[in-house]
PDB file of C-alpha atoms in Angstrom:
ATOM      1  CA  MET O   1       3.463 -17.993 -71.130  1.00 43.00           C
ATOM      2  CA  SER O   2       0.409 -20.179 -70.606  1.00 45.00           C
ATOM      3  CA  ASP O   3      -1.363 -21.746 -73.595  1.00 50.00           C
ATOM      4  CA  ASP O   4      -4.654 -20.545 -72.120  1.00 55.00           C
ATOM      5  CA  SER O   5      -5.954 -17.189 -73.265  1.00 52.00           C
ATOM      6  CA  PRO O   6      -5.200 -14.431 -70.757  1.00 50.00           C
ATOM      7  CA  ARG O   7      -8.886 -13.907 -70.048  1.00 54.00           C
ATOM      8  CA  ASP O   8      -9.292 -17.611 -69.233  1.00 55.00           C
ATOM      9  CA  ARG O   9      -6.677 -17.163 -66.485  1.00 58.00           C
ATOM     10  CA  ILE O  10      -8.503 -14.258 -64.798  1.00 67.00           C
ATOM     11  CA  ASP O  11     -10.059 -15.085 -61.415  1.00 71.00           C
ATOM     12  CA  THR O  12     -13.177 -12.983 -60.900  1.00 74.00           C
ATOM     13  CA  SER O  13     -14.089 -14.601 -57.583  1.00 76.00           C
ATOM     14  CA  LYS O  14     -11.640 -12.446 -55.571  1.00 79.00           C
ATOM     15  CA  PRO O  15     -10.682  -8.778 -55.672  1.00 76.00           C
ATOM     16  CA  HIS O  16      -7.573  -7.922 -57.623  1.00 74.00           C
ATOM     17  CA  SER O  17      -5.227  -5.000 -57.055  1.00 74.00           C
ATOM     18  CA  ALA O  18      -5.027  -3.890 -60.704  1.00 73.00           C
ATOM     19  CA  ARG O  19      -8.812  -3.915 -61.103  1.00 79.00           C
ATOM     20  CA  PHE O  20      -9.322  -2.378 -57.649  1.00 74.00           C
ATOM     21  CA  TRP O  21      -6.934   0.477 -58.528  1.00 74.00           C
ATOM     22  CA  ASN O  22      -8.594   0.815 -61.921  1.00 78.00           C
ATOM     23  CA  TYR O  23     -11.950   1.315 -60.172  1.00 79.00           C
ATOM     24  CA  PHE O  24     -10.473   3.993 -57.910  1.00 76.00           C
ATOM     25  CA  VAL O  25      -9.093   6.037 -60.810  1.00 73.00           C
ATOM     26  CA  GLY O  26     -12.401   5.868 -62.685  1.00 74.00           C
ATOM     27  CA  GLY O  27     -11.614   3.030 -65.098  1.00 75.00           C
ATOM     28  CA  LYS O  28     -14.037   0.450 -66.500  1.00 75.00           C
ATOM     29  CA  ASP O  29     -11.859  -2.680 -66.331  1.00 76.00           C
ATOM     30  CA  ASN O  30     -13.101  -4.091 -63.040  1.00 79.00           C
ATOM     31  CA  TYR O  31     -15.695  -6.509 -61.711  1.00 81.00           C
ATOM     32  CA  GLU O  32     -18.372  -6.402 -59.047  1.00 85.00           C
ATOM     33  CA  VAL O  33     -16.069  -8.076 -56.521  1.00 84.00           C
ATOM     34  CA  ASP O  34     -13.524  -5.268 -57.016  1.00 84.00           C
ATOM     35  CA  ARG O  35     -16.164  -2.558 -56.705  1.00 88.00           C
ATOM     36  CA  GLU O  36     -17.554  -4.134 -53.546  1.00 86.00           C
ATOM     37  CA  ILE O  37     -14.230  -4.103 -51.704  1.00 81.00           C
ATOM     38  CA  GLY O  38     -13.515  -0.683 -53.202  1.00 81.00           C
ATOM     39  CA  ASP O  39     -16.734   0.728 -51.778  1.00 87.00           C
ATOM     40  CA  GLN O  40     -16.073  -0.965 -48.436  1.00 84.00           C
ATOM     41  CA  ILE O  41     -12.629   0.613 -48.243  1.00 81.00           C
ATOM     42  CA  LYS O  42     -13.981   4.005 -49.306  1.00 82.00           C
ATOM     43  CA  SER O  43     -16.318   3.830 -46.310  1.00 84.00           C
ATOM     44  CA  ILE O  44     -13.365   3.014 -44.036  1.00 81.00           C
ATOM     45  CA  PHE O  45     -10.885   5.425 -45.571  1.00 82.00           C
ATOM     46  CA  PRO O  46     -12.121   7.739 -48.359  1.00 81.00           C
ATOM     47  CA  GLY O  47      -8.595   9.111 -48.696  1.00 80.00           C
ATOM     48  CA  LEU O  48      -7.468   6.061 -50.631  1.00 82.00           C
ATOM     49  CA  VAL O  49      -9.132   7.521 -53.719  1.00 83.00           C
ATOM     50  CA  ASP O  50      -6.808  10.520 -53.402  1.00 88.00           C
ATOM     51  CA  VAL O  51      -3.869   8.116 -53.127  1.00 88.00           C
ATOM     52  CA  ALA O  52      -4.855   6.456 -56.411  1.00 85.00           C
ATOM     53  CA  VAL O  53      -5.448   9.698 -58.284  1.00 87.00           C
ATOM     54  CA  THR O  54      -2.413  11.615 -57.043  1.00 93.00           C
ATOM     55  CA  SER O  55      -0.117   8.626 -57.548  1.00 92.00           C
ATOM     56  CA  ARG O  56      -1.169   8.509 -61.179  1.00 90.00           C
ATOM     57  CA  ARG O  57      -0.463  12.211 -61.566  1.00 93.00           C
ATOM     58  CA  PHE O  58       2.964  11.719 -60.017  1.00 96.00           C
ATOM     59  CA  LEU O  59       3.754   9.191 -62.736  1.00 95.00           C
ATOM     60  CA  GLY O  60       3.072  11.859 -65.340  1.00 95.00           C
ATOM     61  CA  ARG O  61       5.211  14.497 -63.640  1.00 97.00           C
ATOM     62  CA  ALA O  62       8.105  12.076 -63.093  1.00 98.00           C
ATOM     63  CA  VAL O  63       8.112  10.922 -66.710  1.00 98.00           C
ATOM     64  CA  GLU O  64       7.884  14.522 -67.941  1.00 97.00           C
ATOM     65  CA  TYR O  65      10.866  15.403 -65.734  1.00 98.00           C
ATOM     66  CA  LEU O  66      12.986  12.487 -66.948  1.00 98.00           C
ATOM     67  CA  ALA O  67      12.151  12.897 -70.634  1.00 98.00           C
ATOM     68  CA  GLY O  68      12.136  16.697 -70.607  1.00 97.00           C
ATOM     69  CA  GLU O  69      14.809  17.807 -68.136  1.00 97.00           C
ATOM     70  CA  GLN O  70      17.085  14.771 -68.046  1.00 98.00           C
ATOM     71  CA  GLY O  71      16.859  13.659 -71.665  1.00 98.00           C
ATOM     72  CA  VAL O  72      15.903  10.072 -70.790  1.00 98.00           C
ATOM     73  CA  ARG O  73      14.597   8.288 -73.868  1.00 98.00           C
ATOM     74  CA  GLN O  74      14.043   4.790 -72.446  1.00 98.00           C
ATOM     75  CA  PHE O  75      11.616   3.623 -69.766  1.00 98.00           C
ATOM     76  CA  LEU O  76      11.155   0.256 -68.060  1.00 98.00           C
ATOM     77  CA  ASP O  77       7.768   0.201 -66.303  1.00 97.00           C
ATOM     78  CA  VAL O  78       7.584  -2.782 -63.922  1.00 96.00           C
ATOM     79  CA  GLY O  79       4.193  -3.661 -62.464  1.00 90.00           C
ATOM     80  CA  THR O  80       2.358  -1.864 -65.229  1.00 85.00           C
ATOM     81  CA  GLY O  81      -1.208  -2.314 -64.026  1.00 79.00           C
ATOM     82  CA  LEU O  82      -4.226  -1.710 -66.216  1.00 78.00           C
ATOM     83  CA  PRO O  83      -3.930   1.027 -68.833  1.00 75.00           C
ATOM     84  CA  THR O  84      -5.801   4.255 -68.153  1.00 77.00           C
ATOM     85  CA  ALA O  85      -5.139   7.802 -69.343  1.00 76.00           C
ATOM     86  CA  ASP O  86      -1.577   9.107 -69.599  1.00 87.00           C
ATOM     87  CA  ASN O  87       0.311   5.840 -69.461  1.00 92.00           C
ATOM     88  CA  THR O  88       4.107   6.013 -69.375  1.00 96.00           C
ATOM     89  CA  HIS O  89       4.550   5.779 -73.151  1.00 96.00           C
ATOM     90  CA  GLU O  90       1.952   8.466 -73.822  1.00 95.00           C
ATOM     91  CA  VAL O  91       3.577  10.952 -71.454  1.00 97.00           C
ATOM     92  CA  ALA O  92       7.125  10.147 -72.581  1.00 98.00           C
ATOM     93  CA  GLN O  93       6.377  10.297 -76.296  1.00 98.00           C
ATOM     94  CA  ARG O  94       4.546  13.604 -75.985  1.00 97.00           C
ATOM     95  CA  VAL O  95       7.824  15.035 -74.726  1.00 97.00           C
ATOM     96  CA  ALA O  96      10.148  12.898 -76.859  1.00 98.00           C
ATOM     97  CA  PRO O  97       8.495  11.105 -79.794  1.00 98.00           C
ATOM     98  CA  ASP O  98      11.518   8.796 -80.136  1.00 98.00           C
ATOM     99  CA  ALA O  99      11.167   7.424 -76.591  1.00 98.00           C
ATOM    100  CA  ARG O 100      11.127   3.655 -76.103  1.00 98.00           C
ATOM    101  CA  ILE O 101       9.054   2.047 -73.375  1.00 97.00           C
ATOM    102  CA  VAL O 102       8.922  -1.533 -72.105  1.00 97.00           C
ATOM    103  CA  TYR O 103       6.038  -2.512 -69.862  1.00 95.00           C
ATOM    104  CA  VAL O 104       6.482  -5.505 -67.542  1.00 94.00           C
ATOM    105  CA  ASP O 105       3.785  -7.487 -65.758  1.00 89.00           C
ATOM    106  CA  ASN O 106       2.942 -11.148 -65.314  1.00 84.00           C
ATOM    107  CA  ASP O 107      -0.720 -10.620 -64.571  1.00 78.00           C
ATOM    108  CA  PRO O 108      -3.258 -12.195 -66.957  1.00 78.00           C
ATOM    109  CA  ILE O 109      -5.576  -9.190 -66.497  1.00 77.00           C
ATOM    110  CA  VAL O 110      -2.898  -6.788 -67.641  1.00 80.00           C
ATOM    111  CA  LEU O 111      -1.812  -9.161 -70.396  1.00 80.00           C
ATOM    112  CA  ALA O 112      -5.386  -9.226 -71.703  1.00 78.00           C
ATOM    113  CA  HIS O 113      -5.219  -5.447 -72.100  1.00 79.00           C
ATOM    114  CA  ALA O 114      -1.644  -5.301 -73.379  1.00 76.00           C
ATOM    115  CA  ASN O 115      -2.663  -4.231 -76.874  1.00 75.00           C
ATOM    116  CA  ALA O 116      -3.872  -0.940 -75.392  1.00 75.00           C
ATOM    117  CA  LEU O 117      -0.306  -0.338 -74.243  1.00 76.00           C
ATOM    118  CA  LEU O 118       1.372  -1.392 -77.474  1.00 81.00           C
ATOM    119  CA  THR O 119       0.805   1.853 -79.332  1.00 89.00           C
ATOM    120  CA  SER O 120       3.639   4.152 -80.228  1.00 94.00           C
ATOM    121  CA  THR O 121       4.771   7.087 -82.278  1.00 96.00           C
ATOM    122  CA  LYS O 122       6.466   6.094 -85.499  1.00 96.00           C
ATOM    123  CA  GLU O 123       9.770   7.405 -84.109  1.00 97.00           C
ATOM    124  CA  GLY O 124       9.571   5.451 -80.838  1.00 97.00           C
ATOM    125  CA  ARG O 125       8.633   1.979 -79.719  1.00 97.00           C
ATOM    126  CA  THR O 126       6.673   0.224 -76.993  1.00 95.00           C
ATOM    127  CA  ALA O 127       6.785  -3.417 -75.940  1.00 95.00           C
ATOM    128  CA  TYR O 128       5.071  -5.560 -73.337  1.00 93.00           C
ATOM    129  CA  LEU O 129       6.829  -8.344 -71.406  1.00 94.00           C
ATOM    130  CA  ASP O 130       4.971 -11.127 -69.634  1.00 91.00           C
ATOM    131  CA  ALA O 131       7.651 -11.340 -66.948  1.00 92.00           C
ATOM    132  CA  ASP O 132       8.018 -11.382 -63.158  1.00 91.00           C
ATOM    133  CA  LEU O 133       9.450  -8.787 -60.767  1.00 94.00           C
ATOM    134  CA  TYR O 134      10.863 -11.708 -58.755  1.00 96.00           C
ATOM    135  CA  ASP O 135      13.241 -12.541 -61.626  1.00 97.00           C
ATOM    136  CA  PRO O 136      15.115  -9.282 -62.325  1.00 98.00           C
ATOM    137  CA  GLY O 137      17.681 -10.995 -64.536  1.00 97.00           C
ATOM    138  CA  ALA O 138      15.001 -12.289 -66.882  1.00 97.00           C
ATOM    139  CA  VAL O 139      13.295  -8.889 -66.942  1.00 98.00           C
ATOM    140  CA  LEU O 140      16.507  -7.128 -67.919  1.00 98.00           C
ATOM    141  CA  LYS O 141      17.429  -9.727 -70.517  1.00 98.00           C
ATOM    142  CA  ALA O 142      14.037  -9.481 -72.188  1.00 97.00           C
ATOM    143  CA  ALA O 143      13.932  -5.676 -71.958  1.00 98.00           C
ATOM    144  CA  ALA O 144      17.261  -5.530 -73.802  1.00 98.00           C
ATOM    145  CA  GLY O 145      15.389  -6.636 -76.906  1.00 97.00           C
ATOM    146  CA  THR O 146      13.827  -3.159 -77.052  1.00 98.00           C
ATOM    147  CA  LEU O 147      16.020  -0.953 -74.854  1.00 98.00           C
ATOM    148  CA  ASP O 148      19.734  -0.238 -75.054  1.00 98.00           C
ATOM    149  CA  LEU O 149      20.763  -0.921 -71.465  1.00 98.00           C
ATOM    150  CA  SER O 150      24.129   0.753 -72.012  1.00 98.00           C
ATOM    151  CA  ARG O 151      22.218   4.052 -72.102  1.00 98.00           C
ATOM    152  CA  PRO O 152      20.133   5.632 -69.294  1.00 98.00           C
ATOM    153  CA  VAL O 153      16.756   4.114 -68.479  1.00 98.00           C
ATOM    154  CA  GLY O 154      13.936   5.388 -66.293  1.00 98.00           C
ATOM    155  CA  LEU O 155      12.931   2.427 -64.091  1.00 98.00           C
ATOM    156  CA  MET O 156       9.316   2.913 -62.955  1.00 98.00           C
ATOM    157  CA  ILE O 157       8.018   0.784 -60.050  1.00 98.00           C
ATOM    158  CA  LEU O 158       4.785   2.416 -58.940  1.00 95.00           C
ATOM    159  CA  ASN O 159       2.381   0.985 -56.385  1.00 93.00           C
ATOM    160  CA  THR O 160       3.903  -2.452 -56.856  1.00 94.00           C
ATOM    161  CA  LEU O 161       6.532  -3.152 -54.190  1.00 97.00           C
ATOM    162  CA  GLY O 162       3.887  -3.495 -51.476  1.00 94.00           C
ATOM    163  CA  HIS O 163       3.074  -6.893 -52.969  1.00 92.00           C
ATOM    164  CA  VAL O 164       6.524  -8.110 -51.840  1.00 96.00           C
ATOM    165  CA  ALA O 165       5.914  -9.027 -48.203  1.00 95.00           C
ATOM    166  CA  ASP O 166       9.551  -9.104 -47.104  1.00 97.00           C
ATOM    167  CA  TYR O 167      11.090  -5.630 -47.124  1.00 98.00           C
ATOM    168  CA  GLU O 168      14.687  -6.787 -47.584  1.00 98.00           C
ATOM    169  CA  GLN O 169      13.627  -8.956 -50.490  1.00 98.00           C
ATOM    170  CA  ALA O 170      11.869  -5.973 -52.057  1.00 98.00           C
ATOM    171  CA  ARG O 171      15.023  -3.871 -51.646  1.00 98.00           C
ATOM    172  CA  GLY O 172      17.087  -6.654 -53.171  1.00 98.00           C
ATOM    173  CA  LEU O 173      14.864  -6.835 -56.249  1.00 98.00           C
ATOM    174  CA  VAL O 174      15.186  -3.081 -56.774  1.00 98.00           C
ATOM    175  CA  ARG O 175      18.976  -3.277 -56.377  1.00 98.00           C
ATOM    176  CA  GLU O 176      19.232  -6.074 -58.933  1.00 98.00           C
ATOM    177  CA  LEU O 177      17.205  -4.167 -61.492  1.00 98.00           C
ATOM    178  CA  MET O 178      19.204  -0.974 -61.000  1.00 98.00           C
ATOM    179  CA  ALA O 179      22.484  -2.925 -61.145  1.00 98.00           C
ATOM    180  CA  GLY O 180      21.647  -3.905 -64.717  1.00 98.00           C
ATOM    181  CA  LEU O 181      21.116  -0.305 -65.816  1.00 98.00           C
ATOM    182  CA  SER O 182      23.737   2.233 -66.846  1.00 98.00           C
ATOM    183  CA  ALA O 183      24.939   5.340 -65.042  1.00 98.00           C
ATOM    184  CA  GLY O 184      22.466   8.165 -65.571  1.00 98.00           C
ATOM    185  CA  SER O 185      19.495   5.838 -65.125  1.00 98.00           C
ATOM    186  CA  HIS O 186      16.770   6.857 -62.682  1.00 98.00           C
ATOM    187  CA  LEU O 187      14.612   4.917 -60.245  1.00 98.00           C
ATOM    188  CA  VAL O 188      11.023   6.143 -59.800  1.00 98.00           C
ATOM    189  CA  ILE O 189       8.981   4.677 -56.923  1.00 98.00           C
ATOM    190  CA  SER O 190       5.671   5.495 -55.294  1.00 97.00           C
ATOM    191  CA  ASP O 191       3.765   3.425 -52.745  1.00 96.00           C
ATOM    192  CA  SER O 192       1.022   3.688 -50.168  1.00 94.00           C
ATOM    193  CA  THR O 193       2.369   4.251 -46.674  1.00 97.00           C
ATOM    194  CA  ALA O 194       1.394   3.374 -43.116  1.00 96.00           C
ATOM    195  CA  THR O 195       1.131   7.058 -42.225  1.00 96.00           C
ATOM    196  CA  SER O 196      -2.410   7.170 -40.826  1.00 94.00           C
ATOM    197  CA  GLU O 197      -4.764   4.902 -38.936  1.00 94.00           C
ATOM    198  CA  GLY O 198      -7.159   5.109 -41.880  1.00 92.00           C
ATOM    199  CA  MET O 199      -4.634   3.808 -44.371  1.00 91.00           C
ATOM    200  CA  ILE O 200      -3.600   0.989 -42.051  1.00 94.00           C
ATOM    201  CA  ALA O 201      -7.258   0.003 -41.586  1.00 91.00           C
ATOM    202  CA  ALA O 202      -7.856   0.137 -45.334  1.00 88.00           C
ATOM    203  CA  SER O 203      -4.841  -2.089 -45.939  1.00 90.00           C
ATOM    204  CA  GLU O 204      -6.034  -4.602 -43.384  1.00 91.00           C
ATOM    205  CA  ALA O 205      -9.520  -4.689 -44.939  1.00 87.00           C
ATOM    206  CA  TYR O 206      -8.086  -5.197 -48.413  1.00 84.00           C
ATOM    207  CA  ASN O 207      -5.760  -7.981 -47.275  1.00 86.00           C
ATOM    208  CA  ALA O 208      -8.670  -9.725 -45.515  1.00 86.00           C
ATOM    209  CA  SER O 209     -10.715  -9.745 -48.733  1.00 83.00           C
ATOM    210  CA  GLY O 210      -8.886 -12.700 -50.281  1.00 79.00           C
ATOM    211  CA  ALA O 211      -6.879 -10.540 -52.681  1.00 80.00           C
ATOM    212  CA  VAL O 212      -3.126 -10.903 -52.988  1.00 80.00           C
ATOM    213  CA  PRO O 213      -1.930  -8.931 -49.910  1.00 88.00           C
ATOM    214  CA  TYR O 214      -0.489  -5.453 -50.219  1.00 90.00           C
ATOM    215  CA  HIS O 215       1.787  -4.258 -47.425  1.00 94.00           C
ATOM    216  CA  VAL O 216       1.952  -0.554 -46.600  1.00 96.00           C
ATOM    217  CA  ARG O 217       5.314   0.583 -45.250  1.00 97.00           C
ATOM    218  CA  GLY O 218       6.845   3.430 -43.305  1.00 97.00           C
ATOM    219  CA  VAL O 219       8.342   6.473 -45.003  1.00 98.00           C
ATOM    220  CA  ALA O 220      11.867   5.471 -43.965  1.00 98.00           C
ATOM    221  CA  GLU O 221      11.371   2.136 -45.716  1.00 98.00           C
ATOM    222  CA  ILE O 222      10.304   3.874 -48.934  1.00 98.00           C
ATOM    223  CA  ALA O 223      13.434   6.028 -48.662  1.00 98.00           C
ATOM    224  CA  GLY O 224      15.503   2.869 -48.198  1.00 98.00           C
ATOM    225  CA  PHE O 225      14.791   1.789 -51.775  1.00 98.00           C
ATOM    226  CA  PHE O 226      16.933   4.722 -52.948  1.00 98.00           C
ATOM    227  CA  GLU O 227      20.037   3.767 -50.989  1.00 97.00           C
ATOM    228  CA  GLY O 228      23.133   4.335 -53.119  1.00 97.00           C
ATOM    229  CA  LEU O 229      21.341   6.678 -55.525  1.00 98.00           C
ATOM    230  CA  GLU O 230      21.363  10.472 -55.775  1.00 98.00           C
ATOM    231  CA  LEU O 231      17.897  11.625 -54.713  1.00 98.00           C
ATOM    232  CA  VAL O 232      16.359  14.221 -56.989  1.00 98.00           C
ATOM    233  CA  GLU O 233      14.908  17.225 -55.146  1.00 97.00           C
ATOM    234  CA  PRO O 234      12.615  17.388 -53.208  1.00 97.00           C
ATOM    235  CA  GLY O 235      13.584  13.867 -52.082  1.00 98.00           C
ATOM    236  CA  VAL O 236      11.135  11.324 -50.682  1.00 98.00           C
ATOM    237  CA  VAL O 237       7.861  13.183 -50.159  1.00 97.00           C
ATOM    238  CA  ARG O 238       4.102  12.671 -50.344  1.00 96.00           C
ATOM    239  CA  VAL O 239       3.103  12.111 -53.966  1.00 96.00           C
ATOM    240  CA  PRO O 240       1.353  15.483 -54.446  1.00 94.00           C
ATOM    241  CA  ASP O 241       4.458  17.277 -53.164  1.00 95.00           C
ATOM    242  CA  TRP O 242       6.915  15.970 -55.743  1.00 96.00           C
ATOM    243  CA  ARG O 243       7.535  18.929 -58.068  1.00 95.00           C
ATOM    244  CA  PRO O 244       3.919  20.105 -57.787  1.00 92.00           C
ATOM    245  CA  GLY O 245       4.477  23.040 -60.115  1.00 79.00           C
ATOM    246  CA  ALA O 246       4.401  20.663 -63.072  1.00 49.00           C
ATOM    247  CA  SER O 247       1.195  19.983 -64.970  1.00 47.00           C
ATOM    248  CA  GLY O 248      -1.477  17.920 -63.285  1.00 45.00           C
ATOM    249  CA  ALA O 249      -0.451  18.516 -59.677  1.00 48.00           C
ATOM    250  CA  VAL O 250      -3.191  19.003 -57.090  1.00 49.00           C
ATOM    251  CA  GLY O 251      -2.835  19.870 -53.425  1.00 50.00           C
ATOM    252  CA  HIS O 252      -3.716  16.826 -51.281  1.00 55.00           C
ATOM    253  CA  GLY O 253      -1.251  17.300 -48.442  1.00 57.00           C
ATOM    254  CA  ALA O 254      -2.559  14.456 -46.278  1.00 80.00           C
ATOM    255  CA  VAL O 255      -2.255  11.725 -48.925  1.00 93.00           C
ATOM    256  CA  ASP O 256      -0.848   8.477 -47.458  1.00 95.00           C
ATOM    257  CA  ALA O 257       1.541   7.700 -50.291  1.00 96.00           C
ATOM    258  CA  TYR O 258       5.183   8.677 -50.709  1.00 97.00           C
ATOM    259  CA  CYS O 259       7.418   8.789 -53.741  1.00 98.00           C
ATOM    260  CA  GLY O 260      10.859   9.665 -54.941  1.00 98.00           C
ATOM    261  CA  VAL O 261      13.200   9.730 -57.907  1.00 98.00           C
ATOM    262  CA  GLY O 262      16.847   8.687 -57.594  1.00 98.00           C
ATOM    263  CA  ARG O 263      19.690   8.886 -60.112  1.00 98.00           C
ATOM    264  CA  LYS O 264      22.397   6.284 -60.558  1.00 98.00           C
ATOM    265  CA  ALA O 265      25.763   8.020 -60.681  1.00 97.00           C
TER     266      ALA O 265
END
């Protein structure tokens, strides 16, 4: 970790995906440069706001499913992003107060807000790792300080894999993380998809802004992350369509983001 304070490492001259997403879900942890590109993209493709909001609601439903129906008591949230309402630990510990959650990010913006994530019930535990998705071995080793990796873990990778430009590399990183988890663990993924001209145009505008690029992919590519796992019904679907009967679901059928949950046998 750098000796500089996290806030000293934050670049406010360019848009940033965590702050940009924070703006879209109604958060306050963003700067003018993020709001400017956010407003530009809203004018190109207003539907991206629905992507942000419904993706967040999917997180809640997926965690409720794992903690409530599958009895998962451990969560590894990689690519945490900025804290908002109903973060992984809040949802999990409402269902299971003894749940343990490890958040992983290597972003100075997220690190600066890590204390907001490091709350917990007295029965459970949360931890934050300043670690990198590109080093799965280090992530797993550090997470083992809080989680028992011989027991099932819910691996959450939401709206993060698009930052990995090479698809096969992204798949490889997911495989390595899942390889270090026990049978009964679950993989939870959601990502924006190249399923409309508007989303593709929004992605191109964002990537031209100077921010770290984010690559939208096809639905078959999102499904490819679950190769070798048992897909939980209803499979790989648009984020509002994953178990929409659960709390917080809203009908936005045209949302350009897909998700899924897969179980390791």
